[in-house]
PDB file of C-alpha atoms in Angstrom:
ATOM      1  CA  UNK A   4     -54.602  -3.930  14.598  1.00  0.00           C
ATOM      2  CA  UNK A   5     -51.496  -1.489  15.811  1.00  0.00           C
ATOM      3  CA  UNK A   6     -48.439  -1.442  13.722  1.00  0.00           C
ATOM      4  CA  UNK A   7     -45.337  -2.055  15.749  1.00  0.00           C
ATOM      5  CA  UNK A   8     -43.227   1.181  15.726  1.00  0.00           C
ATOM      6  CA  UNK A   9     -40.149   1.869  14.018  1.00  0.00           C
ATOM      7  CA  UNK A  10     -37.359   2.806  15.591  1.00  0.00           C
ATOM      8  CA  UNK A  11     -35.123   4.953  13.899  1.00  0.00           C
ATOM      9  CA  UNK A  12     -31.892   4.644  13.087  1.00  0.00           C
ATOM     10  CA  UNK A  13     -28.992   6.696  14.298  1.00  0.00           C
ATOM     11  CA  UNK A  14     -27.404   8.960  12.714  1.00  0.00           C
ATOM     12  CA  UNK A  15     -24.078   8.628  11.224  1.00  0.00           C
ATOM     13  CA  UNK A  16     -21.719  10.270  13.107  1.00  0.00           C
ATOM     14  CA  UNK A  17     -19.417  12.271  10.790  1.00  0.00           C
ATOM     15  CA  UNK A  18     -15.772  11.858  10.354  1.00  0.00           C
ATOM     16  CA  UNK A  19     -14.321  14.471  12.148  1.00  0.00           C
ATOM     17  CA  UNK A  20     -10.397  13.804  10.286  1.00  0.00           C
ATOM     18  CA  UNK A  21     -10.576  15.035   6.333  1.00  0.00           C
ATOM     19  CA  UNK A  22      -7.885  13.261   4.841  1.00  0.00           C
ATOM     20  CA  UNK A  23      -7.056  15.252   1.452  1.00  0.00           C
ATOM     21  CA  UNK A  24      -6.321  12.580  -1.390  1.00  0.00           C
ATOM     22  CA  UNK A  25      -4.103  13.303  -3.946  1.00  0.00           C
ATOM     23  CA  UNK A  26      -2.291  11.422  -6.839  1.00  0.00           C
ATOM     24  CA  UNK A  27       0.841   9.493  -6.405  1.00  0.00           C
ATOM     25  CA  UNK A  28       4.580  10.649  -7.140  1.00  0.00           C
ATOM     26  CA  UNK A  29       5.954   7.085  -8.606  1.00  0.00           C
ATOM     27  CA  UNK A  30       9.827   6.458  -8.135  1.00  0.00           C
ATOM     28  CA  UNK A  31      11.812   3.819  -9.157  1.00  0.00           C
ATOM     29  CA  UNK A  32      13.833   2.715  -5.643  1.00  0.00           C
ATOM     30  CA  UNK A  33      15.884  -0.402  -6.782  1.00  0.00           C
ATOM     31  CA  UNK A  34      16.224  -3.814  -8.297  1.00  0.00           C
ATOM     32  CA  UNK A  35      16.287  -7.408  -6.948  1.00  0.00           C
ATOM     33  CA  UNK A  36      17.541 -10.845  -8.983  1.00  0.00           C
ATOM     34  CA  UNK A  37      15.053 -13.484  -8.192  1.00  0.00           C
ATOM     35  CA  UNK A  38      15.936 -17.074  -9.269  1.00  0.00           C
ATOM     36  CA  UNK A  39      13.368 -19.458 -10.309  1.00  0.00           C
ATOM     37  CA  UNK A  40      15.014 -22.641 -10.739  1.00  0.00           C
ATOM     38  CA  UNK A  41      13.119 -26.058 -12.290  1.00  0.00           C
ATOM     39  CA  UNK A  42      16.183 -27.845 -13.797  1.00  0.00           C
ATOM     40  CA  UNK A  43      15.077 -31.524 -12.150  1.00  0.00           C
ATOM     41  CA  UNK A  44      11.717 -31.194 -13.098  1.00  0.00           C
ATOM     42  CA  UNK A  45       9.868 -32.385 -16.395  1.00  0.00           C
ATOM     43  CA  UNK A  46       7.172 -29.980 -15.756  1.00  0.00           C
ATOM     44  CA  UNK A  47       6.289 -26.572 -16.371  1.00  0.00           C
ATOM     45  CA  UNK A  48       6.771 -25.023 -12.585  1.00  0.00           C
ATOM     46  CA  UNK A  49       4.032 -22.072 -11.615  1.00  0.00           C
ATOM     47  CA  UNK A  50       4.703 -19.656  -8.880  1.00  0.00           C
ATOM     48  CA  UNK A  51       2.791 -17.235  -7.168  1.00  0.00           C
ATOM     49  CA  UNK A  52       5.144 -13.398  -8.028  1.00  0.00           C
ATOM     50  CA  UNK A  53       4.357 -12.696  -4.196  1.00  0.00           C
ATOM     51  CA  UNK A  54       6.691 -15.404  -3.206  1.00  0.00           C
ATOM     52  CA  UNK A  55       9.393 -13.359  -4.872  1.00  0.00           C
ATOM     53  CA  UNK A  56       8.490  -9.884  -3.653  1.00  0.00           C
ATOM     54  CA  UNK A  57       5.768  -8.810  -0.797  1.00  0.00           C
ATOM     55  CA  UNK A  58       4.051  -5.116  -1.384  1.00  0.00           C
ATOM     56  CA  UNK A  59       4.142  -3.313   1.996  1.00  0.00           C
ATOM     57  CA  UNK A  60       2.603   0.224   3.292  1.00  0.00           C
ATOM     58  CA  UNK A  61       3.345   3.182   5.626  1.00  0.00           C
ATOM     59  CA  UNK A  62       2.129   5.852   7.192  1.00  0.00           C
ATOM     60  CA  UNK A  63       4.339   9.354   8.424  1.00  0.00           C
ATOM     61  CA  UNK A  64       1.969  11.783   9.823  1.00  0.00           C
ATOM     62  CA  UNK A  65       3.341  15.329  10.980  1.00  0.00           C
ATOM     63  CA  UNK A  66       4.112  15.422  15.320  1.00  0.00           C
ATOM     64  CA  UNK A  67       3.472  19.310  14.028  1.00  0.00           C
ATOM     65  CA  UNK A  68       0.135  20.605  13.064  1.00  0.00           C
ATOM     66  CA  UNK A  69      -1.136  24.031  12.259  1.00  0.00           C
ATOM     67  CA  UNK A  70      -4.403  25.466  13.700  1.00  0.00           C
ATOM     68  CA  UNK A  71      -7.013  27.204  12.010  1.00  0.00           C
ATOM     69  CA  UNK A  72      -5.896  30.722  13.568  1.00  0.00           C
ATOM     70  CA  UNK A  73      -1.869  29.780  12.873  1.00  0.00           C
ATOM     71  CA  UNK A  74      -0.966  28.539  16.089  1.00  0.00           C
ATOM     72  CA  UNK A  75       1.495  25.706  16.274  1.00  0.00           C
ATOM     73  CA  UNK A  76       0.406  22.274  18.008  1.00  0.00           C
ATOM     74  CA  UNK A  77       1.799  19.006  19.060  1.00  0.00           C
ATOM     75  CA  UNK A  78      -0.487  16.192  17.718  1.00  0.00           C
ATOM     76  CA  UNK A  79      -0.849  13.331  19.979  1.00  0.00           C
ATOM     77  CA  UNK A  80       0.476   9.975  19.525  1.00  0.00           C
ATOM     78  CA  UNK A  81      -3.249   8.661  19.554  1.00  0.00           C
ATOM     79  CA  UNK A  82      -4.724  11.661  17.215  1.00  0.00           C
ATOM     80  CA  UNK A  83      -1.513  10.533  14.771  1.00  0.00           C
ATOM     81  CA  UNK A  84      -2.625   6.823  15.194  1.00  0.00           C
ATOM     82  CA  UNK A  85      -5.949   7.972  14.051  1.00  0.00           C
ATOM     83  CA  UNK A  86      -4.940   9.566  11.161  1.00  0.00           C
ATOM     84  CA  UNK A  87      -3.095   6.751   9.847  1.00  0.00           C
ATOM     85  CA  UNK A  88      -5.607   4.810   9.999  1.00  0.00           C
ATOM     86  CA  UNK A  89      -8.347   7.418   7.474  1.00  0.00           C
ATOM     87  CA  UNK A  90      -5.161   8.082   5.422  1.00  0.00           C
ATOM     88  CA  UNK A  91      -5.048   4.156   4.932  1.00  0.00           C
ATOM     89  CA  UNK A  92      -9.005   4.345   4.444  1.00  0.00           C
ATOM     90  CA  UNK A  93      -8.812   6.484   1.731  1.00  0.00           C
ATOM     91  CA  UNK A  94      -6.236   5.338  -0.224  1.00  0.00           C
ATOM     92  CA  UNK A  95      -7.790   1.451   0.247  1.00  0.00           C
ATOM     93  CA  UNK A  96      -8.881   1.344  -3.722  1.00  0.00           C
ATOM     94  CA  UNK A  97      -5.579   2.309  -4.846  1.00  0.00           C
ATOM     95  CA  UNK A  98      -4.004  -0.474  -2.679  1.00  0.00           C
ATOM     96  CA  UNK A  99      -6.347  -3.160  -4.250  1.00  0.00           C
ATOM     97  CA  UNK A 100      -5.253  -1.996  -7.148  1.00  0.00           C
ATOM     98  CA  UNK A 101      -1.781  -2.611  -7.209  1.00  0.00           C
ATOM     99  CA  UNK A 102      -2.255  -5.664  -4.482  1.00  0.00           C
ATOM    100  CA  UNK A 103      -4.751  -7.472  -7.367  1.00  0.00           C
ATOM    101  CA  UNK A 104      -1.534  -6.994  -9.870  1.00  0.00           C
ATOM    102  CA  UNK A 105       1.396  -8.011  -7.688  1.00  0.00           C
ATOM    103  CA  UNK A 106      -0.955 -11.119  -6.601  1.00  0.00           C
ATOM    104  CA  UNK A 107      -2.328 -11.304  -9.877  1.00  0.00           C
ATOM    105  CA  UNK A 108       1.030 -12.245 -11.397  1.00  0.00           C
ATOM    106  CA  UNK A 109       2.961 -15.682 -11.954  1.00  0.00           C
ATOM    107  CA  UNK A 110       6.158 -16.656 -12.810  1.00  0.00           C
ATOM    108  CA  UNK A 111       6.721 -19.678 -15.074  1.00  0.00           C
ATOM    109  CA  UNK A 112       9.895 -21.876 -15.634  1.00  0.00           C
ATOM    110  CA  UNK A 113       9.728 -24.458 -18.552  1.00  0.00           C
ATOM    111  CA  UNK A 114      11.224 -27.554 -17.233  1.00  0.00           C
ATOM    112  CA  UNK A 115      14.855 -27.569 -17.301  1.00  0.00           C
ATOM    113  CA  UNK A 116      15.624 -24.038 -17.058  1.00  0.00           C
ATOM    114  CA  UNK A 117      16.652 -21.951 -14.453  1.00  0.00           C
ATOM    115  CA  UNK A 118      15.277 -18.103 -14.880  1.00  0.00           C
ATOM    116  CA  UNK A 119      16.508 -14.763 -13.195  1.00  0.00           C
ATOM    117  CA  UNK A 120      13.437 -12.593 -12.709  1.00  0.00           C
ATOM    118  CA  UNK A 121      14.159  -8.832 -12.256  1.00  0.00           C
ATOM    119  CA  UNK A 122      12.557  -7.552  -9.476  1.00  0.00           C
ATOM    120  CA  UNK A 123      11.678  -3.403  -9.880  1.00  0.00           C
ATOM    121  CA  UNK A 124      10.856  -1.636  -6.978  1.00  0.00           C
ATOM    122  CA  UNK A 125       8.389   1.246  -6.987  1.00  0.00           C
ATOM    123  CA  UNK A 126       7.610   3.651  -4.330  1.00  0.00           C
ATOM    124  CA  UNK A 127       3.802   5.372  -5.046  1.00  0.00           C
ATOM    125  CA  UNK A 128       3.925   8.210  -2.689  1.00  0.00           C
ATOM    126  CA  UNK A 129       0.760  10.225  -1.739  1.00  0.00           C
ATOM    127  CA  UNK A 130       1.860  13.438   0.212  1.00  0.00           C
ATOM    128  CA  UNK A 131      -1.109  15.808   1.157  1.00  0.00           C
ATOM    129  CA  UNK A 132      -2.629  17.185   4.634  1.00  0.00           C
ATOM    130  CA  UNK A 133      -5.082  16.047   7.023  1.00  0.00           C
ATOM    131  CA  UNK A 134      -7.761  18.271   8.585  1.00  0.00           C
ATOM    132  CA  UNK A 135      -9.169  17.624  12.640  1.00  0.00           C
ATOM    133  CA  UNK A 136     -10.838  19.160  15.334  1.00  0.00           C
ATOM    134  CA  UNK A 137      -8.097  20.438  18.534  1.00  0.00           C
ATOM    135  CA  UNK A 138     -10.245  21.771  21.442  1.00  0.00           C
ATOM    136  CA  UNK A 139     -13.206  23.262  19.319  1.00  0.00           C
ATOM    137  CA  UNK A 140     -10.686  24.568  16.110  1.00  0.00           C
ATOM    138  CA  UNK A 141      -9.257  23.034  13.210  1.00  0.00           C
ATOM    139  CA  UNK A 142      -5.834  21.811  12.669  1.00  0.00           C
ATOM    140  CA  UNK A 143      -4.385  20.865   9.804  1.00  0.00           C
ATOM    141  CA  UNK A 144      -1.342  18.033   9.506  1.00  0.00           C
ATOM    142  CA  UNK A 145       0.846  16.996   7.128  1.00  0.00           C
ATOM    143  CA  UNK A 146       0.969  13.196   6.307  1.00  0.00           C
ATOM    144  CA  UNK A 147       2.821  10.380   3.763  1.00  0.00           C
ATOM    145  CA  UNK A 148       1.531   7.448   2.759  1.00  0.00           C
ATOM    146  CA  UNK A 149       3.710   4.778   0.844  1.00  0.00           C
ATOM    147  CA  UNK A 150       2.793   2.141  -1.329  1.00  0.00           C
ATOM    148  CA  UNK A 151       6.199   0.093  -1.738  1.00  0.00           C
ATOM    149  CA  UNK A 152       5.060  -1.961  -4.649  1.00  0.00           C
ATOM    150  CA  UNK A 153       6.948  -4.706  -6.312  1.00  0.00           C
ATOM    151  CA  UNK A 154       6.765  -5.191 -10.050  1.00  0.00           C
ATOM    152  CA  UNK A 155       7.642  -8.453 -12.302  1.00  0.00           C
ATOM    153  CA  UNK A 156      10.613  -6.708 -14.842  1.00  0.00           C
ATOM    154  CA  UNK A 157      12.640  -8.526 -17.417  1.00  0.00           C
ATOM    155  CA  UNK A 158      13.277 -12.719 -17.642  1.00  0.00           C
ATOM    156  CA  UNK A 159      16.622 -13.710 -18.345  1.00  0.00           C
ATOM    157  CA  UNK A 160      16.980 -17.548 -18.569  1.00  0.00           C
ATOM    158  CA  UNK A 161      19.931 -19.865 -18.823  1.00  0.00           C
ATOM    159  CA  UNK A 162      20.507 -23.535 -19.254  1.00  0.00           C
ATOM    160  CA  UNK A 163      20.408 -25.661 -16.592  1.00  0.00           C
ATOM    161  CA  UNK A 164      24.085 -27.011 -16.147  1.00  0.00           C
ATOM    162  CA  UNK A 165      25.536 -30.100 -14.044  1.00  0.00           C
TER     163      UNK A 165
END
């Protein structure tokens, strides 16, 4: 009885763009006043921190790059597109991460209160370089990622008034 042959599989093809990851500078970029108001209800009112504050991301990659034997290049729009996207690909854990707290959090108001949730604003900023191939060299880019992450400060709450 034959076996039926095994085709095998493909090879991966490698990455060409080497995204260098590095750890994040962390600044402090402003404060918001949230109000959380339950002064008709007789209940405890729950809600979801990401209805106060949505985390949001970007990408600057470098219209300059730098190849291998010093020469100065344009990078394409598309090549910078591309980039984005593996910068965003490596720093994926790091955006669960803060995306599991910010979504992780909930605000509560004990019925008849009104609160004032502080809103802090953090910027986690990963600046490195990004390797790719240019017409058989390497070139080497400089790129930003952002992480503009909102965090659940302080509670202040006052009496609800008539």
């Amino acid at each position: 009885m034959a076996l039926p042959l095994e085709t095998p599989l493909p090879e991966p093809t490698p990455n060409p763009i080497r995204v260098v990851r590095v750890m994040p500078h962390t600044l402090v970029t402003g404060n918001e006043d949230y109000h959380l108001n339950n002064c008709s209800a007789a209940t405890t009112m729950r809600q979801p921190f990401w209805d106060a504050a949505q985390l949001w991301t970007e990408v600057v990659v470098s219209d300059r790059a730098t190849l291998s034997d010093g020469t100065i290049i344009s990078v394409p729009d598309s090549v910078r597109w591309d980039i984005a996207h593996e910068v965003e690909l490596a720093y994926q854990d790091s955006l669960a991460t803060v995306s599991a707290m910010v979504h992780g959090s909930v605000m509560l108001a004990p019925p008849f209160t009104r609160w004032y949730v502080i809103v802090i604003w953090k910027d986690l900023t990963y600046s490195a370089n990004v390797s790719f191939p240019s017409d058989g060299a390497t070139a080497v880019a400089a790129y930003t990622y952002t992480q503009h992450v909102p965090e659940m400060g302080p509670i202040k709450t006052a009496p609800c008034t008539a």
